[in-house]
CSV table of C-alpha atoms in Angstrom, one decimal:
chain,number,residue,atom,x,y,z
A,25,MET,CA,-0.3,-38.3,-143.4
A,26,ARG,CA,-0.6,-35.4,-140.8
A,27,PRO,CA,2.5,-34.4,-138.9
A,28,PRO,CA,2.3,-34.8,-135.1
A,29,VAL,CA,1.0,-31.9,-132.9
A,30,VAL,CA,1.3,-30.8,-129.4
A,31,LEU,CA,-1.5,-29.9,-127.2
A,32,LYS,CA,-0.7,-27.6,-124.4
A,33,SER,CA,-2.7,-26.7,-121.3
A,34,GLY,CA,-0.9,-24.7,-118.6
A,35,ARG,CA,2.2,-26.5,-118.0
A,36,ASN,CA,1.1,-29.8,-119.5
A,37,PHE,CA,2.1,-31.0,-123.1
A,38,TYR,CA,0.6,-33.9,-124.8
A,39,LEU,CA,2.1,-35.4,-128.2
A,40,VAL,CA,-0.6,-36.4,-130.7
A,41,ASN,CA,0.3,-38.5,-133.8
A,42,GLU,CA,-3.2,-40.1,-134.3
A,43,PHE,CA,-6.3,-38.2,-135.2
A,44,GLU,CA,-8.9,-40.7,-134.4
A,45,GLY,CA,-10.3,-41.8,-131.1
A,46,GLU,CA,-9.7,-40.1,-127.7
A,47,LEU,CA,-6.9,-38.6,-125.7
A,48,HIS,CA,-7.4,-39.1,-122.0
A,49,THR,CA,-5.8,-36.5,-119.7
A,50,HIS,CA,-6.3,-35.4,-116.0
A,51,LYS,CA,-7.8,-32.4,-117.5
A,52,GLY,CA,-10.5,-34.3,-119.5
A,53,ILE,CA,-11.0,-36.2,-122.7
A,54,VAL,CA,-10.2,-34.7,-125.9
A,55,ARG,CA,-11.7,-36.0,-129.1
A,56,LEU,CA,-8.9,-36.3,-131.5
A,57,ASP,CA,-11.0,-36.0,-134.7
A,58,GLU,CA,-11.8,-32.5,-133.8
A,59,LEU,CA,-8.1,-31.7,-134.7
A,60,LYS,CA,-8.4,-32.5,-138.3
A,61,GLU,CA,-10.0,-29.2,-139.3
A,62,LYS,CA,-7.8,-27.2,-136.9
A,63,ARG,CA,-4.7,-25.1,-137.5
A,64,TYR,CA,-1.8,-24.3,-135.4
A,65,GLY,CA,-2.8,-21.7,-132.7
A,66,ASP,CA,-6.4,-22.8,-132.6
A,67,SER,CA,-7.8,-24.4,-129.5
A,68,VAL,CA,-9.8,-27.6,-128.7
A,69,THR,CA,-11.7,-28.2,-125.5
A,70,SER,CA,-11.9,-31.3,-123.3
A,71,HIS,CA,-15.2,-32.8,-122.0
A,72,LEU,CA,-14.4,-30.9,-118.7
A,73,GLY,CA,-14.2,-27.6,-120.5
A,74,VAL,CA,-10.5,-27.3,-120.2
A,75,GLU,CA,-8.8,-25.4,-123.3
A,76,PHE,CA,-5.8,-27.0,-125.1
A,77,LYS,CA,-3.8,-25.0,-127.5
A,78,ILE,CA,-2.6,-26.7,-130.7
A,79,LEU,CA,1.1,-26.3,-131.5
A,80,PRO,CA,3.4,-27.8,-134.2
A,81,PHE,CA,5.8,-30.5,-132.9
A,82,SER,CA,9.3,-29.3,-133.3
A,83,ALA,CA,12.8,-29.6,-131.8
A,84,ALA,CA,11.7,-27.7,-128.8
A,85,ASP,CA,9.7,-30.7,-127.8
A,86,PHE,CA,12.3,-33.5,-128.1
A,87,PHE,CA,13.6,-33.2,-124.6
A,88,ARG,CA,10.2,-32.6,-123.1
A,89,LEU,CA,8.2,-35.3,-124.9
A,90,PHE,CA,10.7,-38.1,-125.9
A,91,ARG,CA,10.4,-41.2,-124.0
A,92,LYS,CA,13.5,-41.6,-121.8
A,93,LYS,CA,15.1,-44.8,-120.8
A,94,ALA,CA,18.6,-43.3,-120.2
A,95,THR,CA,19.5,-39.8,-118.8
A,96,PRO,CA,19.5,-37.5,-121.7
A,97,VAL,CA,22.0,-34.6,-122.4
A,98,MET,CA,20.2,-31.3,-121.5
A,99,PRO,CA,19.1,-28.9,-124.2
A,100,LYS,CA,21.4,-26.1,-122.9
A,101,ASP,CA,24.5,-28.6,-123.3
A,102,ILE,CA,23.4,-29.7,-126.8
A,103,GLY,CA,22.9,-26.1,-127.9
A,104,MET,CA,26.3,-25.2,-126.8
A,105,ILE,CA,27.9,-28.1,-128.6
A,106,ILE,CA,25.9,-27.1,-131.9
A,107,ALA,CA,27.1,-23.5,-131.6
A,108,HIS,CA,30.6,-24.4,-130.5
A,109,THR,CA,31.4,-26.9,-133.3
A,110,GLY,CA,29.6,-24.7,-136.0
A,111,LEU,CA,27.3,-27.4,-137.1
A,112,GLN,CA,26.4,-27.1,-140.9
A,113,PRO,CA,23.2,-28.4,-142.4
A,114,ASP,CA,24.9,-31.0,-144.6
A,115,SER,CA,27.4,-32.5,-141.9
A,116,LEU,CA,28.2,-36.1,-141.3
A,117,ILE,CA,28.0,-36.7,-137.6
A,118,LEU,CA,28.8,-39.6,-135.3
A,119,ASP,CA,26.9,-39.8,-132.1
A,120,ALA,CA,28.4,-42.4,-129.8
A,121,GLY,CA,26.1,-43.4,-126.9
A,122,THR,CA,22.5,-42.9,-128.3
A,123,GLY,CA,20.8,-43.3,-125.0
A,124,SER,CA,17.2,-42.0,-125.5
A,125,GLY,CA,18.0,-40.3,-128.7
A,126,VAL,CA,17.7,-36.9,-127.6
A,127,THR,CA,21.2,-35.5,-128.7
A,128,ALA,CA,21.0,-37.4,-131.9
A,129,ALA,CA,17.5,-36.0,-132.7
A,130,TYR,CA,18.7,-32.2,-132.1
A,131,PHE,CA,21.7,-33.1,-134.4
A,132,ALA,CA,19.4,-34.5,-137.2
A,133,TYR,CA,17.0,-31.8,-137.0
A,134,PHE,CA,19.5,-29.0,-137.6
A,135,ASN,CA,21.5,-31.2,-140.2
A,136,LYS,CA,18.6,-31.6,-142.6
A,137,TYR,CA,20.7,-32.4,-145.7
A,138,GLY,CA,23.4,-34.5,-143.9
A,139,GLU,CA,23.4,-37.7,-141.8
A,140,VAL,CA,23.7,-38.7,-138.1
A,141,VAL,CA,25.2,-42.2,-137.5
A,142,THR,CA,24.3,-42.9,-133.8
A,143,VAL,CA,25.6,-45.9,-132.0
A,144,GLU,CA,24.3,-47.5,-128.7
A,145,LYS,CA,25.5,-50.5,-127.0
A,146,ARG,CA,22.4,-51.4,-125.1
A,147,PRO,CA,19.5,-52.8,-127.1
A,148,GLU,CA,16.8,-51.6,-124.7
A,149,PHE,CA,18.1,-48.0,-125.0
A,150,ALA,CA,18.3,-48.3,-128.8
A,151,GLU,CA,14.8,-49.5,-129.1
A,152,VAL,CA,13.4,-46.5,-127.2
A,153,ALA,CA,15.5,-44.1,-129.3
A,154,ARG,CA,14.2,-45.7,-132.4
A,155,GLU,CA,10.7,-45.2,-131.4
A,156,ASN,CA,11.5,-41.5,-130.5
A,157,PHE,CA,13.1,-40.9,-133.9
A,158,LYS,CA,10.0,-42.4,-135.7
A,159,MET,CA,7.7,-40.4,-133.7
A,160,ALA,CA,9.8,-37.1,-134.6
A,161,GLY,CA,9.7,-38.1,-138.3
A,162,LEU,CA,13.4,-37.9,-138.5
A,163,LYS,CA,14.8,-39.7,-141.6
A,164,ASN,CA,18.4,-38.8,-141.7
A,165,ILE,CA,19.5,-40.9,-138.7
A,166,HIS,CA,21.2,-44.2,-139.1
A,167,GLN,CA,21.2,-46.3,-136.0
A,168,ILE,CA,23.7,-49.0,-135.1
A,169,VAL,CA,23.5,-51.3,-132.1
A,170,GLY,CA,26.8,-52.2,-130.8
A,171,ASP,CA,30.2,-51.0,-129.0
A,172,ALA,CA,31.0,-47.6,-130.4
A,173,VAL,CA,34.8,-48.2,-130.3
A,174,GLU,CA,34.5,-51.5,-132.3
A,175,VAL,CA,31.9,-50.0,-134.7
A,176,ALA,CA,34.0,-46.9,-135.4
A,177,GLU,CA,37.2,-48.8,-136.0
A,178,GLY,CA,35.5,-50.0,-139.3
A,179,PHE,CA,34.4,-46.6,-140.5
A,180,LYS,CA,36.2,-45.4,-143.7
A,181,ARG,CA,34.3,-42.2,-144.0
A,182,GLU,CA,35.3,-38.8,-142.6
A,183,PHE,CA,33.1,-37.2,-140.1
A,184,ASP,CA,32.6,-33.5,-139.5
A,185,LEU,CA,31.5,-34.0,-135.8
A,186,VAL,CA,32.0,-36.9,-133.4
A,187,PHE,CA,30.1,-36.5,-130.1
A,188,LEU,CA,30.7,-39.0,-127.2
A,189,ASP,CA,28.2,-39.5,-124.3
A,190,MET,CA,29.7,-43.0,-123.2
A,191,LYS,CA,31.6,-44.8,-120.3
A,192,ASN,CA,34.8,-45.6,-122.3
A,193,ASP,CA,35.2,-42.2,-123.9
A,194,VAL,CA,38.9,-42.0,-123.2
A,195,GLU,CA,39.4,-45.2,-125.4
A,196,MET,CA,37.2,-43.7,-128.1
A,197,VAL,CA,39.4,-40.5,-128.4
A,198,PRO,CA,42.1,-41.7,-130.7
A,199,VAL,CA,39.4,-43.5,-133.0
A,200,ALA,CA,37.5,-40.2,-133.2
A,201,TYR,CA,40.7,-38.5,-134.2
A,202,ARG,CA,41.3,-41.0,-137.0
A,203,ILE,CA,37.8,-40.8,-138.5
A,204,LEU,CA,37.4,-37.0,-138.3
A,205,ARG,CA,38.1,-34.8,-141.5
A,206,GLU,CA,40.6,-32.2,-141.3
A,207,ALA,CA,39.2,-29.4,-139.1
A,208,GLY,CA,36.5,-31.5,-137.7
A,209,PHE,CA,35.5,-31.4,-134.0
A,210,LEU,CA,35.2,-33.8,-131.3
A,211,ALA,CA,32.9,-33.0,-128.3
A,212,VAL,CA,32.7,-35.0,-125.3
A,213,TYR,CA,30.0,-34.9,-122.5
A,214,ASN,CA,30.6,-36.3,-119.1
A,215,PRO,CA,28.9,-35.8,-115.7
A,216,TYR,CA,32.1,-36.5,-113.7
A,217,ILE,CA,35.1,-34.1,-113.6
A,218,GLU,CA,37.8,-36.9,-113.1
A,219,GLN,CA,36.8,-38.5,-116.3
A,220,THR,CA,36.4,-35.1,-118.0
A,221,LYS,CA,40.2,-34.3,-117.0
A,222,ALA,CA,41.2,-37.7,-118.5
A,223,VAL,CA,39.5,-37.1,-121.9
A,224,TYR,CA,40.9,-33.5,-122.0
A,225,GLU,CA,44.5,-35.0,-121.5
A,226,ARG,CA,44.0,-37.8,-124.0
A,227,MET,CA,42.7,-35.4,-126.6
A,228,LEU,CA,45.9,-33.3,-126.3
A,229,GLU,CA,48.0,-36.5,-126.4
A,230,VAL,CA,46.4,-37.7,-129.7
A,231,GLY,CA,46.7,-34.4,-131.4
A,232,PHE,CA,43.6,-32.4,-130.9
A,233,ARG,CA,44.1,-28.6,-130.9
A,234,ASP,CA,42.0,-25.8,-129.5
A,235,VAL,CA,41.0,-28.1,-126.6
A,236,GLU,CA,38.9,-26.5,-123.8
A,237,SER,CA,36.6,-27.9,-121.1
A,238,PHE,CA,33.7,-26.1,-119.6
A,239,GLU,CA,30.5,-26.3,-117.6
A,240,LEU,CA,27.3,-24.6,-118.5
A,241,ILE,CA,25.0,-23.4,-115.6
A,242,LYS,CA,21.4,-22.4,-116.4
A,243,VAL,CA,19.6,-20.5,-113.6
A,244,ASN,CA,16.0,-19.7,-113.9
A,245,LEU,CA,14.5,-16.7,-112.3
A,246,GLU,CA,11.4,-16.7,-109.9
A,247,PHE,CA,9.2,-13.6,-109.8
A,248,ARG,CA,7.2,-13.0,-106.8
A,249,ARG,CA,5.4,-10.0,-105.2
A,250,VAL,CA,8.2,-9.7,-102.6
A,251,GLY,CA,10.9,-9.8,-105.1
A,252,THR,CA,12.9,-11.8,-107.6
A,253,ARG,CA,15.4,-14.5,-107.0
A,254,PRO,CA,17.2,-17.3,-108.9
A,255,PHE,CA,16.0,-20.9,-108.6
A,256,THR,CA,16.9,-24.1,-110.3
A,257,ASP,CA,15.6,-27.7,-110.1
A,258,ILE,CA,19.0,-29.1,-111.7
A,259,PHE,CA,22.2,-27.2,-111.0
A,260,HIS,CA,24.9,-29.4,-112.5
A,261,THR,CA,24.4,-31.6,-115.6
A,262,GLY,CA,27.7,-32.3,-117.1
A,263,PHE,CA,31.1,-31.2,-118.3
A,264,ILE,CA,31.9,-30.7,-121.9
A,265,VAL,CA,35.2,-31.1,-123.7
A,266,VAL,CA,35.6,-29.7,-127.2
A,267,GLY,CA,38.6,-30.0,-129.6
A,268,ARG,CA,39.4,-29.8,-133.3
A,269,LYS,CA,41.5,-31.9,-135.7
A,270,ILE,CA,43.9,-29.4,-137.2
């Protein structure tokens, strides 16, 4: 079975995981059987004469092409969490608050020999995430539908990283401390500064060390004939708190 591919034309991206029939776009119809003999970097042309580049489907496409039911964590924030916690390719990770599955997918992709356990309370979100995981071909994600605090209370295994993107994150902090291995990390994402402060203080109370909180700002540049200036569609995304069990 062929892995999915991405067709790119200008700023438009289309995920293809079937190679029979037709793909209908506003730039014309693409015959999918033509992709069978193509390689990455080749092109295919729609019936309107528009060219589409054939690209491999990779982690760079998770945020762009995943179906979204809940607001996902942005790639800039996920990347910082991965770098800040020193994610290893054989880690055991708990992702509490699956949402659309974007964060869990990135964790699984860079954790090829490990396992990601992701917990989502809302079944409709979990269903969308499950479809996204299947589309991405990720085999190392174990999905649980339920309340993350209640589910985690029953865990006996020691996690390398616990990530929280959930409403009752303060309640989850002491549970996360218990199920983390020595030197494991807790990372929490929250869009509100008041809740972030509450998480920060709770992490210190239960014994986390090297606790810090920060916000990442990504500013794109716009290049025009008259000059260059920054612009951004989304300025604030969320605040991150990271601490370590030492």
